[in-house]
Coordinates of C-alpha atoms in Angstrom, one line a residue:
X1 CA -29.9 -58.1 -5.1
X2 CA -28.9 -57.9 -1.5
X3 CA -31.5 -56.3 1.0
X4 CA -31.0 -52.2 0.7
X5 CA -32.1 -49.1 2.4
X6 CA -33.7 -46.1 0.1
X7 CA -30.6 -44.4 -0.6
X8 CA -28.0 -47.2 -1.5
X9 CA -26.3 -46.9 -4.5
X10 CA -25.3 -50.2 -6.4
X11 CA -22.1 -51.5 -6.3
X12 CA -21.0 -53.7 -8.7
X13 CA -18.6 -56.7 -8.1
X14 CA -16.7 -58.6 -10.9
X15 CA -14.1 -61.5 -10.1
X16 CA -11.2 -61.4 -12.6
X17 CA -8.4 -63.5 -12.9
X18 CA -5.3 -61.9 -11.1
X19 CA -2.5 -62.0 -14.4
X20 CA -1.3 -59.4 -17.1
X21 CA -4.1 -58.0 -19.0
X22 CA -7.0 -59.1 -17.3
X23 CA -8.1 -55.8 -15.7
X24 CA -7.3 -53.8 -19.0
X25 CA -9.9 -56.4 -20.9
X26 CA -12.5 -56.0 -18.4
X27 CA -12.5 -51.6 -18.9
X28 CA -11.9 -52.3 -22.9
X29 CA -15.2 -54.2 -22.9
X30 CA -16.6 -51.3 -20.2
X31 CA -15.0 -48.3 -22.8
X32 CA -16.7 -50.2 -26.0
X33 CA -20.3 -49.8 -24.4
X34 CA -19.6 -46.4 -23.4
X35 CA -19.9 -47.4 -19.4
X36 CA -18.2 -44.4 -17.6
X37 CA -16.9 -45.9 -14.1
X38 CA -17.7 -43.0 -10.9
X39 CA -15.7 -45.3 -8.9
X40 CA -12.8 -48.2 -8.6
X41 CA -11.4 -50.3 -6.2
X42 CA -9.6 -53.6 -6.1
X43 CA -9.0 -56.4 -3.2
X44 CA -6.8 -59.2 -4.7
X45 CA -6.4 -62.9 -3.6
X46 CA -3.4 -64.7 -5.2
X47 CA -5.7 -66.1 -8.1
X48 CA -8.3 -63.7 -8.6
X49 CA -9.0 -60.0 -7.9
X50 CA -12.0 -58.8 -6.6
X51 CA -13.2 -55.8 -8.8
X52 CA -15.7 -53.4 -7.0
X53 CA -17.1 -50.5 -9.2
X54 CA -19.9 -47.9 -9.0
X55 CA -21.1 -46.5 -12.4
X56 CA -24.3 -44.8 -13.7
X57 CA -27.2 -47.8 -15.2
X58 CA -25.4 -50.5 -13.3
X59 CA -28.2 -52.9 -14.0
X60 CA -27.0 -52.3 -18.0
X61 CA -23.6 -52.8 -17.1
X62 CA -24.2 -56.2 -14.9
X63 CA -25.9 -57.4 -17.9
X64 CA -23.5 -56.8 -20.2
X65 CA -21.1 -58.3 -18.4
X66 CA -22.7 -61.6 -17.3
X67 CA -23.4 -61.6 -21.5
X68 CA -19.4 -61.7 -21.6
X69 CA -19.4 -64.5 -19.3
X70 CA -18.1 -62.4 -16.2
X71 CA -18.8 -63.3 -12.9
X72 CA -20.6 -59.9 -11.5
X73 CA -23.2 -59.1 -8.7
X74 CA -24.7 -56.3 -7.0
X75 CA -24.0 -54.9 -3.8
X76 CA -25.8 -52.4 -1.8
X77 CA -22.9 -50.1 -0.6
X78 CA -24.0 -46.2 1.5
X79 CA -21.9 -43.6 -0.2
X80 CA -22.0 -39.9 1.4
X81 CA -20.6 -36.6 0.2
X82 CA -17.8 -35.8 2.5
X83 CA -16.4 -32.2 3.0
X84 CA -12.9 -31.3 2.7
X85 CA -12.2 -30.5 6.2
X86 CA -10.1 -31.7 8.9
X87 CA -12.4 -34.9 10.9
X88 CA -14.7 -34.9 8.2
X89 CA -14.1 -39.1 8.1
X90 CA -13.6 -39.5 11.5
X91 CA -17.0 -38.2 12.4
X92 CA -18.8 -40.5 9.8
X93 CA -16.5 -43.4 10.9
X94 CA -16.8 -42.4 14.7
X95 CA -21.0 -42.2 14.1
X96 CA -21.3 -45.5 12.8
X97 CA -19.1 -47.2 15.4
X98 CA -20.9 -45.7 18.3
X99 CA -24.0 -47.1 16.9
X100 CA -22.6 -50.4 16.6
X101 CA -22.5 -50.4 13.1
X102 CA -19.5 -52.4 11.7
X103 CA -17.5 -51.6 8.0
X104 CA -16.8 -54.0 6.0
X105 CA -14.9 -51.9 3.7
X106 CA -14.9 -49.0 2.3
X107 CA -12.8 -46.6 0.1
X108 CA -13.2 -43.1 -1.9
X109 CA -13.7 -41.0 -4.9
X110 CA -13.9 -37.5 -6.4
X111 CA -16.5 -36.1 -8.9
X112 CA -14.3 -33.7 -10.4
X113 CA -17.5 -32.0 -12.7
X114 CA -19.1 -31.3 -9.2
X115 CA -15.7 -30.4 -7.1
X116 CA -17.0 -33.2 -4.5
X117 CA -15.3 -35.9 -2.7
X118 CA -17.2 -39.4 -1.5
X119 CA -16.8 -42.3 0.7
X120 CA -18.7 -45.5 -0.3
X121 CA -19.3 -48.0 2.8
X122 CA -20.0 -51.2 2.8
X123 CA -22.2 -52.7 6.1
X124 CA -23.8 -56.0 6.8
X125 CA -27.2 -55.6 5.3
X126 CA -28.6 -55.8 8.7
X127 CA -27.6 -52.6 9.2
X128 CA -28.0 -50.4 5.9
X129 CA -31.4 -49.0 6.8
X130 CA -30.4 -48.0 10.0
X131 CA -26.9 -46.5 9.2
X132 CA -28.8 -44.6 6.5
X133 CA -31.2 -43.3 9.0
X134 CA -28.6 -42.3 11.3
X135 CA -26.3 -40.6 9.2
X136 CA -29.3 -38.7 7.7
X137 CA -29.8 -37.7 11.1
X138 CA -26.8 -36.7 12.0
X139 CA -26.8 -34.3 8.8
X140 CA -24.8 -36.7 6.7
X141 CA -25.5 -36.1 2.8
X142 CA -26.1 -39.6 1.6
X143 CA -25.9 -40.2 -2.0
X144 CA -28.2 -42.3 -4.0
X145 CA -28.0 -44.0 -7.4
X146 CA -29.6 -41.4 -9.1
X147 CA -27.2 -38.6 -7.8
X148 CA -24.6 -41.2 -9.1
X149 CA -26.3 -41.6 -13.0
X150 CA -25.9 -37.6 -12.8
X151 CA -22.5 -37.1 -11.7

């Protein structure tokens, strides 16, 4: 895995084919061994889709999925907790950027059992640690795999 700070949470990423029916086989096989996806998003080229998920025991999942002859990885990715208020993005986003911390992408989900919403963030590894550290700082709450296996 890629180099990450102490409270990353682990992406995964899975190429599939961009046609009909590739992306309902892919959360079949995730459904049969009862893999519960937090999080979804997808970035597609022509031929191929790039699937990004976050779910609890990703290391299980990546397993199973390489088994299944998938092309998967992991990613370190920052997610934080982020309050339902007017700004609330802008100051994460407006944080990292004055810090010269660059996003590569990033998008968002709700934990409906907990009422909370979160943005997941994706920097050069370079800078994970240190946009941990400063978003900690800044009174930021960070989320790390485990608070993911327990959502």
């Amino acid at each position: 895995m890629e180099s990450e700070g102490i409270l990353t949470v682990k992406q995964i990423s899975v190429f599939l084919e961009n046609k009909p029916g590739a992306l309902a086989a892919f959360v079949k096989l995730v459904r049969e061994h009862n893999i519960n996806m937090r999080a979804l998003s997808i970035a597609e080229t022509q031929k191929y889709g790039i699937l990004r998920i976050i779910v609890s025991d990703a290391q299980r999942t990546v397993q199973i999925l390489k088994d299944e002859q998938f092309v998967a990885s992991l990613t370190p990715v920052i997610t934080v907790s982020v309050s339902d208020a007017p700004g609330a993005l802008c100051n994460i986003l407006e944080t990292l950027a004055g810090n010269g911390i660059n996003i590569e992408y990033t998008y968002a989900f709700t934990a409906i059992r907990n009422k909370k919403a979160y943005m997941v963030f994706r920097t050069a590894d370079k800078h994970i640690a240190d946009a941990e550290r400063l978003l900690t700082d800044r009174g930021f709450k960070l989320v790390s795999q485990e608070d993911i296996d327990n959502i």
